[in-house]
Structure formats: C-alpha cells, structure tokens
C-alpha cells in the first residue's frame, strides 16, 4: 500500500466516488456532455513511480468545458520545493485530492471551482480545500445561496468567518489592483483539528456540500436568455481567470512543479477567452455592477445587498 | 535629468523615435488601425516618482491587436527583487526600452515580438533584447527571411550562434515538454562589449533590423486566403503564447513586480484565445507539420529544410 495509513487510502477512495457522482449529476443536466477519461501515471522527482490520477475532461453544451480530476501522488519531491511546502529535511510526499472547474456556456451561469485535498509530508498530514464562485451576471440571490450553503456547512467547525476571509484573500489578481477572480466562497489550508480519521471525515463531509452549493444555480440559470454583451463580459472575465490561474494560483504551480500532468492541471483554463487593452464594461451597465462584486463583501448581510 | 548619463538619455529618445516609425509603418498597411496612446507615470518601491512610459495599444483589421510600448523607469527597487537582478546592495534602477507584440488577424501572418532595453542598476549598465517569430503556418521561406535578417544583423558582433541558441532556450514552455513558443530568432541579456556609447549605438543599430525582418512577411501574407482550420490552430497556439507569457516570461514578471503598468505589460496577450484539453491538429495536416517547427532548428541550413 502506498498510502501512509488506511485513512489516507479511505480519503482517496471517497474522492473517487465523489468524482463519479459529480460527473453523473452533470451528465443528467447536459445529455450530450463529452467525458474524456484519462487515467495517468507519473514519476516522482527521483524518477520512481509516483502514483497518478484520473482526469475527466468535460465538453458539452451546458458545460462548455471543464474538468473533474482526482489524483493520488507520492514519492520524492524536489527538495527545494519540499522546503517551500514546509517540509524542511523531509521530502517524502503523499497527496490525494479532487479538483473541479466548470466553465458553463451560458454567461448567466457562474463558473465554479472546488478542491479538497489531503497532504502528507514526512510524518505530518494536513487538509486543504474550498469552493469559490465566479459569476458574470449579478444574480445576487445565487451568490447568497452559494455563500449560505458553505456558511452552514462550516457552522459545526466555527470556521466560516476565517475561511470566507481566506477565500477573499486568496483568489485575488494582485496585479489588477486587488480585484478578486470572482465572489469568493471558502478556502482553507494546513488544517487539522482532531484525530486523522475525524479530520478526514470532516473534510469529506464538507466536500459533499459542493453539489448542493452549485446545482440549484446551474438548474435555475442554464436555459436563461442572454445577449452579446453578457457573452463579451464573460469572455473578458475568463481572461482574468487565466491571469489568476497562471500568475498566482498555488495549486497550478504545485502541480506543474511536482511533475503533475500538464493537460490535467491546465484543464482549468477556459475554452474561449478574450483579452483587450483596458477593456471594461459600459459605465452604468449591469456588468459594471457585477465588477463591483469582485471585492470582499458579506453576501449574507441583508443590509449589504 | 533622471537618466544616469547622456547616453542613457539618448537611448531613451532613440527608442521613442523607433516607436513612432513602427506605428507609422503599421498604419500604412492597416489604414483603420486604432492606436490608443497612453502616457503614464509610475511610482518606485519607495513611493517616489519613478518615470513612466508611453503605451500605444493597437487594434485593427490586419493587426487584430498588439502594442508598441516605450518605458523609462527609475528609482528604488524592491530590495529582494534587486538582488535577483544581480544588484546586491544597490537597488537604484534606471531602465528604458521598447517592446512590441503584434497579433495579426490572418493566421498566415506570424505573431511577432521584439524588445530592446538598456538597464542600469547602481553603477552598472547592460543591454538586452531580441526578436522572435511565432508562426501558425509552415511558410518556411518566411522563417528563413526572419532568421537571415537577424543573422546578418548580428554578423558584425559574431554573436549569431549564441543569441540564436539563447532565443531557442528562452521562449520555451517547459511544462509542455520543452515545446517552443514559436520558431525563435535572437535573444540576448546582460550584454556589454565596448564603451557605453559604442554599445548603445550597437543595440540601437540592431533595433533597426526589426522592421526589415518582419514587414516583408506581413506584406506577403496579410491578404493570403485562410480557412477555419488555420484559424483554429492559431487560436490554440495563442493559448500556448498566454501560457508562456504568464508562467515563464521574465519580462512580464519584471514588469508586474517592478510596479509597472499592468495594462501596458499585458497588452502582449492575444485578443482571442482558445484552450482545449489535449487539443492537437489533425495528424498529417499542415498544422501538424507546423508543430514540428516549434523545436530548435537551423532554419538557414539548406539541408534541413
């Protein structure tokens, strides 16, 4: 067994099961959804077998493109990279997780990202993850649903305020004057609280809140009429998504530097994108209002919305 | 005077003049070319005035999008960044240069990038720059013209082999199995040879070879017929261009970390882009042949083409 303990192995199997259920839920909503499944193996920093993953790349009419990936990797890390991760002197890694990105075709449906992971470096194990929403249209009721779902999910842990703030702080294009990628959600890293088994249960229970946080929004909006301005704004904001993922995202850097599979990692990039010099939505437009939403805000404060 | 010497100031004025002449040459070929000129000022790491630049963003029918920027910046650098640049203990910067990127509308016309710069850190001054071509169609005669122009330009210096190899080594997507962004050209950095005035003359003379290296290709191809496969391949390769610029390009990182103007720096990003999971041109197609060109090759060796 390559996992450090049965709990690590159990976490891996649970996220594989979640991957199955997510893809089924999407296929039910997008009957023509093309699912390309690629199991892959990787080698570690020393060139030895180092686990791998199961990529499912999606392409459809409701979900224009996306990916639901599970990976379980292990073995030697580049020592310089292990040190950055906080494992000075110990470069033996085991990490398993699920990550998802969906880029819907309809600009009225938000892009969504989710990730839950369990990482062991040497004899220390921790968890990380979260979910964040990137809308292109100010359907603020949808944002409240997403935030409320994650607030309620984290209520037993008492971590909502901290994890909501961490998400606001993480998904930021620092080079764009601190503009957020979307409207946030939850984000946590280096998390431990109880025994290993208890904490794995907690994180797996959290991961079950992804579908209820997103599917009602997808169902409500996927057939909503949209116009050319909506689409232009979505393509522009997808450009910001690319900027964040390639310039700032630690998950992308972790993957590319730990000898991950490039196509699996960059399945996160949107299918069609535009970049434009000083592009901005028309002043006073609904999209200009959406721009104001890409700043930290308490979407659950009835006074604020 | 903010420049460290009259030679530094002369270099700055010369690249401003080149910027004018390049934009005129492009306007002559793309009568509807929209040129948005934005002069801007920046502050240095200490918050003091730190120079600025003159951005000219382009949008037209021959040149779908692009930019020709001149900047001249000075003042205090982030000390950690100064150390990376090789200026341990001295964080006073002066840097001036011209950079250009053109993304033509017609996939038969290559994208092109050029940059020439003069950098002073403390009491040391050096030069860098180069030009590289990113074609989407295997018009190998065009590639030979581009390489030949730069080989002849560098002949008096005896640096062709080294600078051609440096270009092949620099514009590489390491995360894509070493695939190059395009088909190379010339690249040099930290260059000095004679007196400051002599070296400035040499680099300015080199910069004059940009227009003859590219305009004949633009003139020959801008009205060439193309099909949907040509366009799809261009949009896909533009995705690789984005990956390189945001993941690997030191110029982009230098600009964003030295408090440059984000819109001026990221004017390099292509206007329309696609990303696709494991996207590849059809086997045996002309575009598959083009893919083979994104590896180091001596385009001037008659045996090789």
Coordinates of C-alpha atoms in Angstrom, one line a residue:
Chain A
X1 CA 0.0 0.0 0.0
X2 CA 1.4 3.4 -1.0
X3 CA -0.9 5.5 1.3
X4 CA 0.7 6.2 4.7
X5 CA -2.4 4.9 6.5
X6 CA -5.8 3.4 5.9
X7 CA -7.3 6.8 6.5
X8 CA -5.3 8.3 3.7
X9 CA -6.4 5.4 1.5
X10 CA -10.0 5.9 2.5
X11 CA -9.9 9.6 1.6
X12 CA -8.6 8.8 -1.8
X13 CA -11.4 6.3 -2.4
X14 CA -14.0 8.7 -1.2
X15 CA -13.0 11.5 -3.6
X16 CA -13.0 9.0 -6.5
X17 CA -16.6 8.2 -5.5
X18 CA -17.5 11.9 -5.4
X19 CA -15.9 12.4 -8.8
X20 CA -18.3 9.7 -10.2
X21 CA -21.3 11.3 -8.6
X22 CA -20.4 14.8 -9.9
X23 CA -20.0 13.6 -13.4
X24 CA -23.3 11.8 -13.3
X25 CA -25.1 14.9 -12.0
X26 CA -23.6 16.9 -14.8
X27 CA -24.5 14.3 -17.5
X28 CA -28.1 14.4 -16.3
X29 CA -28.2 18.2 -17.0
X30 CA -26.1 18.1 -20.2
X31 CA -27.1 15.0 -22.1
X32 CA -24.5 15.5 -24.8
X33 CA -21.7 16.0 -22.4
X34 CA -18.5 14.5 -23.7
X35 CA -16.4 13.0 -20.9
X36 CA -12.8 12.1 -21.8
X37 CA -11.4 9.9 -19.1
X38 CA -7.6 9.7 -18.9
X39 CA -6.0 7.6 -16.2
X40 CA -2.3 8.5 -15.9
X41 CA 0.8 7.6 -14.0
X42 CA 3.6 9.9 -13.0
X43 CA 7.1 9.5 -11.8
X44 CA 8.4 11.3 -8.7
X45 CA 11.4 13.7 -8.5
X46 CA 13.8 10.7 -8.4
X47 CA 12.2 9.1 -11.4
X48 CA 10.5 6.4 -9.4
X49 CA 6.8 5.5 -9.8
X50 CA 4.8 8.2 -8.0
X51 CA 1.1 7.5 -8.4
X52 CA -1.1 9.3 -10.8
X53 CA -4.6 10.3 -11.3
X54 CA -7.9 10.0 -13.2
X55 CA -8.7 13.1 -15.2
X56 CA -12.2 13.6 -16.6
X57 CA -12.3 16.4 -19.1
X58 CA -15.7 17.7 -20.0
X59 CA -17.1 19.3 -23.1
X60 CA -20.7 19.9 -23.7
X61 CA -23.5 22.4 -24.5
X62 CA -24.4 23.4 -20.9
X63 CA -20.8 22.9 -19.6
X64 CA -18.8 24.4 -22.4
X65 CA -15.6 22.9 -20.9
X66 CA -14.4 21.7 -17.6
X67 CA -12.6 19.0 -15.7
X68 CA -13.1 16.8 -12.6
X69 CA -9.8 15.4 -11.6
X70 CA -8.7 13.0 -8.8
X71 CA -5.1 12.5 -8.2
X72 CA -3.1 10.5 -5.6
X73 CA 0.6 11.1 -5.9
X74 CA 3.6 10.1 -3.7
X75 CA 7.3 9.8 -3.7
X76 CA 10.3 12.1 -3.6
X77 CA 9.7 15.9 -4.1
X78 CA 12.2 18.4 -5.4
X79 CA 13.9 19.2 -2.0
X80 CA 13.7 23.0 -2.7
X81 CA 10.0 22.6 -3.3
X82 CA 9.5 20.5 -0.2
X83 CA 11.2 23.2 1.8
X84 CA 8.7 25.8 0.5
X85 CA 5.9 23.5 1.4
X86 CA 7.1 23.4 5.0
X87 CA 8.9 20.0 5.0
X88 CA 12.5 21.0 5.6
X89 CA 14.5 17.9 5.7
X90 CA 11.7 15.6 4.7
X91 CA 10.8 15.4 1.0
X92 CA 8.5 12.3 1.0
X93 CA 5.1 13.4 -0.2
X94 CA 1.7 11.7 -0.4
X95 CA -1.2 13.8 -1.6
X96 CA -4.7 12.9 -2.8
X97 CA -7.5 15.2 -3.8
X98 CA -10.3 16.1 -6.1
X99 CA -10.4 19.3 -8.0
X100 CA -13.1 20.6 -10.3
X101 CA -13.6 23.5 -12.6
X102 CA -16.7 24.1 -14.7
X103 CA -17.0 26.8 -17.4
X104 CA -20.6 26.9 -18.4
X105 CA -21.6 28.1 -21.9
X106 CA -24.3 30.5 -20.7
X107 CA -22.9 33.7 -19.2
X108 CA -25.8 33.8 -16.7
X109 CA -24.4 30.6 -15.1
X110 CA -21.3 31.2 -12.9
X111 CA -18.0 29.4 -13.4
X112 CA -17.2 27.3 -10.3
X113 CA -14.1 25.8 -8.8
X114 CA -13.8 23.3 -6.0
X115 CA -10.9 21.3 -4.5
X116 CA -10.5 19.1 -1.4
X117 CA -7.1 17.5 -0.6
X118 CA -5.2 15.6 2.0
X119 CA -1.4 16.0 2.1
X120 CA 1.2 14.2 4.0
X121 CA 4.8 15.4 4.0
X122 CA 7.1 13.1 6.1
X123 CA 5.0 12.2 9.2
X124 CA 2.8 15.3 9.1
X125 CA -0.7 15.3 7.4
X126 CA -3.0 18.2 6.8
X127 CA -6.0 19.1 4.7
X128 CA -7.0 21.9 2.4
X129 CA -9.7 22.9 0.0
X130 CA -12.6 25.0 -0.7
X131 CA -15.0 26.2 -3.3
X132 CA -15.4 29.6 -5.0
X133 CA -17.8 31.1 -7.5
X134 CA -17.0 33.2 -10.5
X135 CA -20.2 34.8 -11.8
X136 CA -20.6 37.1 -14.8
X137 CA -24.0 38.5 -14.1
X138 CA -25.2 40.0 -10.8
X139 CA -27.8 37.4 -9.8
X140 CA -27.1 38.2 -6.1
X141 CA -29.6 35.6 -4.9
X142 CA -27.4 33.0 -6.4
X143 CA -24.4 34.4 -4.6
X144 CA -26.3 34.3 -1.3
X145 CA -27.3 30.6 -2.0
X146 CA -23.6 29.7 -2.5
X147 CA -22.3 31.5 0.5
X148 CA -25.2 30.3 2.7
X149 CA -24.5 26.7 1.8
X150 CA -20.9 27.0 2.8
X151 CA -21.6 29.0 5.9
X152 CA -24.0 26.3 7.0
X153 CA -21.5 23.5 6.0
X154 CA -18.8 25.1 8.1
X155 CA -21.1 26.0 11.1
X156 CA -20.1 22.9 13.1
X157 CA -16.4 23.9 12.8
X158 CA -16.8 27.6 13.6
X159 CA -14.5 28.5 10.7
X160 CA -16.9 30.3 8.4
X161 CA -15.6 33.9 9.0
X162 CA -11.9 32.8 8.8
X163 CA -12.4 30.6 5.7
X164 CA -14.6 33.1 3.9
X165 CA -11.9 35.8 4.5
X166 CA -9.2 33.4 3.4
X167 CA -11.1 32.8 0.1
X168 CA -11.5 36.6 -0.4
X169 CA -7.7 36.9 0.2
X170 CA -6.6 34.0 -2.0
X171 CA -8.4 34.4 -5.3
X172 CA -7.1 37.8 -6.0
X173 CA -5.3 39.3 -9.0
X174 CA -2.8 41.4 -7.1
X175 CA -1.6 42.9 -10.4
X176 CA -5.2 44.1 -11.0
X177 CA -5.4 46.4 -8.0
X178 CA -6.6 43.6 -5.8
X179 CA -9.6 42.6 -7.9
X180 CA -10.9 39.2 -7.0
X181 CA -11.4 36.4 -9.5
X182 CA -15.0 36.0 -8.5
X183 CA -17.2 36.5 -5.5
X184 CA -15.4 34.1 -3.1
X185 CA -16.6 31.2 -1.1
X186 CA -14.5 29.2 1.3
X187 CA -10.8 28.4 1.4
X188 CA -8.7 26.6 3.9
X189 CA -5.2 25.1 4.1
X190 CA -2.9 23.3 6.5
X191 CA -6.0 22.4 8.5
X192 CA -6.0 19.9 11.4
X193 CA -8.2 19.7 14.5
X194 CA -8.7 16.2 15.8
X195 CA -7.5 12.7 15.0
X196 CA -6.6 11.9 11.5
X197 CA -9.8 9.8 11.0
X198 CA -12.0 12.5 12.4
X199 CA -10.5 15.2 10.3
X200 CA -10.7 13.1 7.1
X201 CA -14.4 12.6 7.9
X202 CA -14.9 16.3 8.4
X203 CA -13.3 17.3 5.1
X204 CA -15.1 14.6 3.2
X205 CA -18.4 15.8 4.8
X206 CA -17.6 19.3 3.6
X207 CA -16.9 18.0 0.1
X208 CA -20.5 16.8 0.0
X209 CA -21.7 20.3 0.1
X210 CA -20.3 21.2 -3.3
X211 CA -23.2 19.7 -5.4
X212 CA -26.0 21.4 -3.3
X213 CA -24.0 24.7 -3.4
X214 CA -23.9 24.8 -7.2
X215 CA -26.5 22.5 -8.8
X216 CA -29.5 24.7 -7.9
X217 CA -27.8 27.7 -9.6
X218 CA -27.0 25.7 -12.7
X219 CA -30.5 24.4 -12.9
X220 CA -32.0 27.9 -12.4
X221 CA -29.8 29.6 -15.0
X222 CA -28.7 27.2 -17.7
X223 CA -31.6 28.0 -20.0
X224 CA -31.8 31.7 -19.2
X225 CA -31.7 34.0 -22.2
X226 CA -28.5 36.0 -22.6
X227 CA -27.2 38.6 -25.1
X228 CA -23.9 39.5 -26.8
X229 CA -22.9 41.9 -24.0
X230 CA -23.3 39.1 -21.5
X231 CA -21.1 36.9 -23.6
X232 CA -18.4 39.6 -24.2
X233 CA -18.3 40.2 -20.5
X234 CA -17.9 36.5 -19.7
X235 CA -15.1 36.2 -22.2
X236 CA -13.3 39.2 -20.7
X237 CA -13.7 37.9 -17.2
X238 CA -12.4 34.5 -18.3
X239 CA -9.2 36.3 -19.3
X240 CA -8.9 37.4 -15.7
X241 CA -9.4 33.8 -14.7
X242 CA -6.5 32.8 -16.9
X243 CA -4.3 35.5 -15.4
X244 CA -5.1 34.4 -11.8
X245 CA -4.5 30.7 -12.6
X246 CA -1.2 31.2 -14.4
X247 CA 0.2 34.1 -12.4
X248 CA -1.0 33.4 -8.8
X249 CA -2.6 30.1 -8.2
X250 CA -0.5 27.9 -5.9
X251 CA -2.4 24.8 -7.0
X252 CA -1.3 25.3 -10.6
X253 CA 2.3 26.0 -9.6
X254 CA 2.3 23.0 -7.2
X255 CA 1.0 20.7 -9.9
X256 CA 3.4 21.9 -12.6
X257 CA 6.4 21.9 -10.3
X258 CA 5.6 18.5 -8.7
X259 CA 5.7 16.8 -12.1
X260 CA 2.0 16.7 -12.5
X261 CA 0.3 16.1 -15.8
X262 CA 0.1 19.4 -17.6
X263 CA -3.1 18.7 -19.5
X264 CA -4.8 17.7 -16.3
X265 CA -3.7 20.8 -14.5
X266 CA -4.5 23.2 -17.2
X267 CA -7.9 21.7 -17.9
X268 CA -8.8 24.6 -15.6
X269 CA -8.3 27.2 -18.3
X270 CA -11.5 28.5 -20.0
X271 CA -12.2 27.2 -23.5
X272 CA -12.7 30.6 -25.2
X273 CA -11.1 33.8 -23.8
X274 CA -10.6 37.4 -24.9
X275 CA -8.0 39.9 -23.7
X276 CA -8.4 43.5 -24.5
X277 CA -6.3 46.6 -23.6
X278 CA -8.1 48.4 -20.8
X279 CA -11.3 46.6 -21.7
X280 CA -14.2 47.4 -19.3
X281 CA -18.0 47.1 -19.4
X282 CA -20.0 50.1 -20.2
X283 CA -20.4 52.5 -17.3
X284 CA -23.7 52.0 -15.6
X285 CA -24.3 48.7 -17.2
X286 CA -25.4 45.5 -15.4
X287 CA -21.8 44.2 -16.0
X288 CA -20.3 47.3 -14.4
X289 CA -22.4 46.4 -11.4
X290 CA -21.0 42.9 -11.5
X291 CA -17.5 44.4 -11.5
X292 CA -18.3 46.0 -8.1
X293 CA -19.0 42.5 -6.8
X294 CA -15.4 41.3 -7.3
X295 CA -14.4 42.8 -3.9
X296 CA -14.8 41.2 -0.5
X297 CA -18.4 41.5 0.6
X298 CA -20.6 39.8 3.2
X299 CA -23.2 38.4 0.8
X300 CA -25.2 37.1 3.8
X301 CA -25.7 40.6 5.4
X302 CA -29.2 41.7 4.4
X303 CA -28.1 45.3 4.8
X304 CA -25.4 45.0 2.2
X305 CA -27.3 43.6 -0.8
Chain B
X1 CA 18.0 64.8 -15.6
X2 CA 16.9 61.4 -14.3
X3 CA 19.0 59.3 -16.7
X4 CA 22.4 58.3 -15.3
X5 CA 24.2 59.8 -18.4
X6 CA 23.6 61.4 -21.7
X7 CA 24.0 58.0 -23.4
X8 CA 21.1 56.6 -21.3
X9 CA 19.0 59.6 -22.3
X10 CA 19.9 59.2 -26.0
X11 CA 18.9 55.5 -25.9
X12 CA 15.6 56.5 -24.5
X13 CA 15.0 59.1 -27.2
X14 CA 16.0 56.7 -29.9
X15 CA 13.5 54.1 -28.9
X16 CA 10.8 56.7 -28.8
X17 CA 11.6 57.6 -32.3
X18 CA 11.6 53.9 -33.4
X19 CA 8.2 53.6 -31.7
X20 CA 6.9 56.4 -34.0
X21 CA 8.3 54.8 -37.1
X22 CA 6.9 51.4 -36.4
X23 CA 3.4 52.7 -35.7
X24 CA 3.6 54.7 -39.0
X25 CA 4.7 51.6 -40.9
X26 CA 1.8 49.6 -39.5
X27 CA -0.8 52.3 -40.1
X28 CA 0.4 52.4 -43.8
X29 CA -0.6 48.7 -44.0
X30 CA -3.7 48.8 -41.9
X31 CA -5.5 52.0 -42.6
X32 CA -8.2 51.5 -40.0
X33 CA -5.7 50.7 -37.3
X34 CA -6.9 52.2 -34.0
X35 CA -3.9 53.5 -31.9
X36 CA -4.7 54.2 -28.3
X37 CA -1.8 56.2 -26.8
X38 CA -1.5 56.3 -23.0
X39 CA 1.4 58.1 -21.4
X40 CA 1.7 57.1 -17.8
X41 CA 3.7 57.8 -14.7
X42 CA 4.7 55.3 -12.0
X43 CA 6.0 55.5 -8.5
X44 CA 9.0 53.5 -7.4
X45 CA 9.2 51.0 -4.5
X46 CA 9.6 53.9 -2.0
X47 CA 6.6 55.7 -3.4
X48 CA 8.6 58.4 -5.1
X49 CA 8.2 59.4 -8.8
X50 CA 9.7 56.7 -10.9
X51 CA 9.4 57.6 -14.5
X52 CA 6.8 56.0 -16.7
X53 CA 6.1 55.2 -20.3
X54 CA 4.2 55.7 -23.5
X55 CA 2.0 52.8 -24.4
X56 CA 0.5 52.5 -27.8
X57 CA -2.2 49.8 -28.0
X58 CA -3.2 48.7 -31.5
X59 CA -6.4 47.3 -32.8
X60 CA -7.1 46.9 -36.4
X61 CA -8.1 44.6 -39.3
X62 CA -4.6 43.5 -40.3
X63 CA -3.2 43.7 -36.8
X64 CA -6.0 42.2 -34.7
X65 CA -4.3 43.5 -31.6
X66 CA -0.9 44.5 -30.4
X67 CA 1.1 47.0 -28.6
X68 CA 4.3 49.1 -29.0
X69 CA 5.5 50.4 -25.7
X70 CA 8.4 52.6 -24.6
X71 CA 9.1 52.9 -20.9
X72 CA 11.8 54.7 -19.0
X73 CA 11.6 53.9 -15.3
X74 CA 13.9 54.7 -12.4
X75 CA 14.1 54.9 -8.6
X76 CA 14.2 52.4 -5.8
X77 CA 13.5 48.7 -6.4
X78 CA 12.1 46.2 -4.0
X79 CA 15.5 45.1 -2.5
X80 CA 14.7 41.3 -2.8
X81 CA 14.0 41.9 -6.5
X82 CA 17.1 44.0 -6.9
X83 CA 19.1 41.1 -5.5
X84 CA 17.6 38.7 -8.0
X85 CA 18.5 41.1 -10.8
X86 CA 22.1 40.9 -9.6
X87 CA 22.3 44.2 -7.8
X88 CA 23.0 43.1 -4.3
X89 CA 23.3 46.1 -2.1
X90 CA 22.3 48.5 -4.7
X91 CA 18.7 48.9 -5.5
X92 CA 18.7 52.1 -7.6
X93 CA 17.3 51.2 -11.0
X94 CA 17.2 53.0 -14.4
X95 CA 15.8 51.1 -17.3
X96 CA 14.5 52.2 -20.7
X97 CA 13.3 50.1 -23.6
X98 CA 10.9 49.4 -26.4
X99 CA 8.8 46.3 -26.6
X100 CA 6.4 45.2 -29.3
X101 CA 4.0 42.5 -29.8
X102 CA 1.8 42.1 -32.9
X103 CA -1.1 39.6 -33.2
X104 CA -2.2 39.7 -36.8
X105 CA -5.7 38.7 -37.8
X106 CA -4.7 36.4 -40.6
X107 CA -3.3 33.0 -39.3
X108 CA -0.9 33.0 -42.3
X109 CA 0.9 36.0 -40.8
X110 CA 3.1 35.2 -37.8
X111 CA 2.8 36.8 -34.5
X112 CA 6.0 38.7 -33.7
X113 CA 7.6 40.1 -30.5
X114 CA 10.6 42.5 -30.2
X115 CA 12.3 44.2 -27.3
X116 CA 15.4 46.3 -26.8
X117 CA 16.4 47.7 -23.4
X118 CA 19.1 49.4 -21.5
X119 CA 19.3 48.7 -17.8
X120 CA 21.4 50.4 -15.1
X121 CA 21.5 49.1 -11.6
X122 CA 23.7 51.1 -9.3
X123 CA 26.8 52.0 -11.4
X124 CA 26.5 49.0 -13.8
X125 CA 24.7 49.3 -17.2
X126 CA 23.9 46.5 -19.6
X127 CA 21.7 45.8 -22.6
X128 CA 19.3 43.1 -23.6
X129 CA 16.7 42.4 -26.2
X130 CA 15.8 40.4 -29.3
X131 CA 13.1 39.4 -31.6
X132 CA 11.3 36.2 -32.1
X133 CA 8.6 34.9 -34.5
X134 CA 5.5 32.8 -33.7
X135 CA 4.1 31.5 -37.0
X136 CA 1.0 29.3 -37.3
X137 CA 1.6 28.1 -40.8
X138 CA 4.7 26.5 -42.2
X139 CA 5.8 29.1 -44.7
X140 CA 9.4 28.2 -44.2
X141 CA 10.7 30.8 -46.6
X142 CA 9.3 33.4 -44.2
X143 CA 11.2 31.8 -41.3
X144 CA 14.4 31.8 -43.3
X145 CA 13.9 35.5 -44.1
X146 CA 13.4 36.3 -40.4
X147 CA 16.4 34.3 -39.3
X148 CA 18.6 35.5 -42.1
X149 CA 17.9 39.1 -41.3
X150 CA 18.9 38.7 -37.7
X151 CA 21.9 36.6 -38.6
X152 CA 23.1 39.3 -40.9
X153 CA 22.3 42.0 -38.3
X154 CA 24.5 40.3 -35.7
X155 CA 27.3 39.3 -38.1
X156 CA 29.5 42.3 -37.1
X157 CA 29.2 41.1 -33.5
X158 CA 29.9 37.4 -34.0
X159 CA 27.0 36.6 -31.7
X160 CA 24.5 34.9 -34.0
X161 CA 25.1 31.3 -32.9
X162 CA 24.9 32.2 -29.2
X163 CA 22.0 34.6 -29.5
X164 CA 20.0 32.2 -31.7
X165 CA 20.6 29.4 -29.2
X166 CA 19.6 31.7 -26.3
X167 CA 16.4 32.5 -28.1
X168 CA 15.6 28.8 -28.6
X169 CA 16.3 28.2 -24.9
X170 CA 14.3 31.2 -23.6
X171 CA 10.9 31.1 -25.4
X172 CA 10.1 27.6 -24.2
X173 CA 7.1 26.2 -22.4
X174 CA 9.0 23.9 -20.0
X175 CA 5.7 22.5 -18.8
X176 CA 4.8 21.4 -22.4
X177 CA 7.7 19.1 -22.8
X178 CA 10.0 21.8 -23.9
X179 CA 7.9 23.0 -26.8
X180 CA 9.0 26.5 -28.0
X181 CA 6.5 29.4 -28.3
X182 CA 7.4 29.9 -31.9
X183 CA 10.4 29.4 -34.2
X184 CA 12.9 31.6 -32.4
X185 CA 15.1 34.4 -33.5
X186 CA 17.6 36.3 -31.4
X187 CA 17.8 36.9 -27.7
X188 CA 20.5 38.5 -25.5
X189 CA 20.8 39.8 -22.0
X190 CA 23.4 41.3 -19.7
X191 CA 25.3 42.3 -22.8
X192 CA 28.3 44.7 -22.8
X193 CA 31.3 44.9 -25.1
X194 CA 32.8 48.3 -25.5
X195 CA 32.2 51.8 -24.1
X196 CA 28.7 52.7 -23.1
X197 CA 28.2 55.0 -26.1
X198 CA 29.5 52.3 -28.5
X199 CA 27.3 49.6 -27.0
X200 CA 24.2 51.9 -27.1
X201 CA 25.0 52.5 -30.8
X202 CA 25.3 48.8 -31.5
X203 CA 22.0 47.9 -29.8
X204 CA 20.1 50.8 -31.5
X205 CA 21.5 49.7 -34.8
X206 CA 20.2 46.2 -34.1
X207 CA 16.8 47.5 -33.3
X208 CA 16.6 49.0 -36.8
X209 CA 16.5 45.5 -38.2
X210 CA 13.1 44.7 -36.7
X211 CA 11.1 46.4 -39.5
X212 CA 13.0 44.7 -42.3
X213 CA 12.8 41.4 -40.5
X214 CA 9.0 41.5 -40.3
X215 CA 7.4 43.9 -42.8
X216 CA 8.2 41.8 -45.9
X217 CA 6.4 38.8 -44.3
X218 CA 3.5 40.9 -43.3
X219 CA 3.2 42.4 -46.8
X220 CA 3.4 39.0 -48.4
X221 CA 0.9 37.2 -46.2
X222 CA -1.7 39.7 -44.9
X223 CA -4.1 39.2 -47.8
X224 CA -3.5 35.4 -48.2
X225 CA -6.6 33.2 -48.1
X226 CA -7.0 31.1 -45.0
X227 CA -9.5 28.6 -43.7
X228 CA -11.2 27.6 -40.4
X229 CA -8.5 25.0 -39.6
X230 CA -5.9 27.8 -39.9
X231 CA -7.8 29.9 -37.5
X232 CA -8.5 27.1 -35.0
X233 CA -4.8 26.3 -35.0
X234 CA -3.8 30.0 -34.5
X235 CA -6.3 30.3 -31.6
X236 CA -4.9 27.2 -30.0
X237 CA -1.3 28.4 -30.4
X238 CA -2.2 31.7 -28.9
X239 CA -3.2 29.8 -25.8
X240 CA 0.4 28.5 -25.6
X241 CA 1.5 32.1 -26.0
X242 CA -0.5 33.1 -23.0
X243 CA 0.9 30.2 -21.0
X244 CA 4.5 31.2 -21.8
X245 CA 3.9 34.9 -21.1
X246 CA 2.2 34.3 -17.7
X247 CA 4.1 31.3 -16.5
X248 CA 7.6 31.8 -17.8
X249 CA 8.4 35.2 -19.2
X250 CA 10.8 37.2 -17.1
X251 CA 9.8 40.4 -18.8
X252 CA 6.2 40.1 -17.7
X253 CA 7.3 39.2 -14.2
X254 CA 9.9 42.0 -14.1
X255 CA 7.2 44.5 -15.2
X256 CA 4.5 43.3 -12.8
X257 CA 6.9 43.1 -9.8
X258 CA 8.6 46.4 -10.5
X259 CA 5.3 48.3 -10.2
X260 CA 4.9 48.6 -14.0
X261 CA 1.5 49.4 -15.5
X262 CA -0.5 46.1 -15.8
X263 CA -2.4 47.1 -18.9
X264 CA 0.8 48.1 -20.7
X265 CA 2.5 44.8 -19.8
X266 CA -0.4 42.5 -20.6
X267 CA -1.1 44.2 -23.9
X268 CA 1.1 41.3 -25.0
X269 CA -1.8 38.8 -24.5
X270 CA -3.6 37.8 -27.7
X271 CA -7.0 39.2 -28.3
X272 CA -8.9 35.9 -28.8
X273 CA -7.7 32.6 -27.5
X274 CA -8.9 29.0 -27.1
X275 CA -7.7 26.4 -24.7
X276 CA -8.7 22.7 -25.1
X277 CA -7.9 19.6 -23.2
X278 CA -5.3 17.7 -25.2
X279 CA -6.1 19.8 -28.3
X280 CA -3.9 18.9 -31.3
X281 CA -4.0 19.5 -35.0
X282 CA -5.1 16.5 -37.2
X283 CA -2.3 14.1 -37.8
X284 CA -0.6 14.6 -41.1
X285 CA -2.1 18.1 -41.5
X286 CA -0.1 21.2 -42.5
X287 CA -0.6 22.3 -38.9
X288 CA 0.9 19.1 -37.5
X289 CA 3.9 19.9 -39.7
X290 CA 4.0 23.4 -38.1
X291 CA 4.0 21.8 -34.7
X292 CA 7.3 20.1 -35.6
X293 CA 8.8 23.6 -36.2
X294 CA 8.4 24.6 -32.5
X295 CA 11.8 22.9 -31.7
X296 CA 15.2 24.3 -32.1
X297 CA 16.2 24.1 -35.8
X298 CA 18.8 25.8 -38.0
X299 CA 16.4 27.4 -40.5
X300 CA 19.4 28.7 -42.5
X301 CA 20.8 25.3 -43.2
X302 CA 19.7 24.4 -46.7
X303 CA 20.0 20.7 -45.8
X304 CA 17.5 21.0 -43.0
X305 CA 14.5 22.5 -44.8

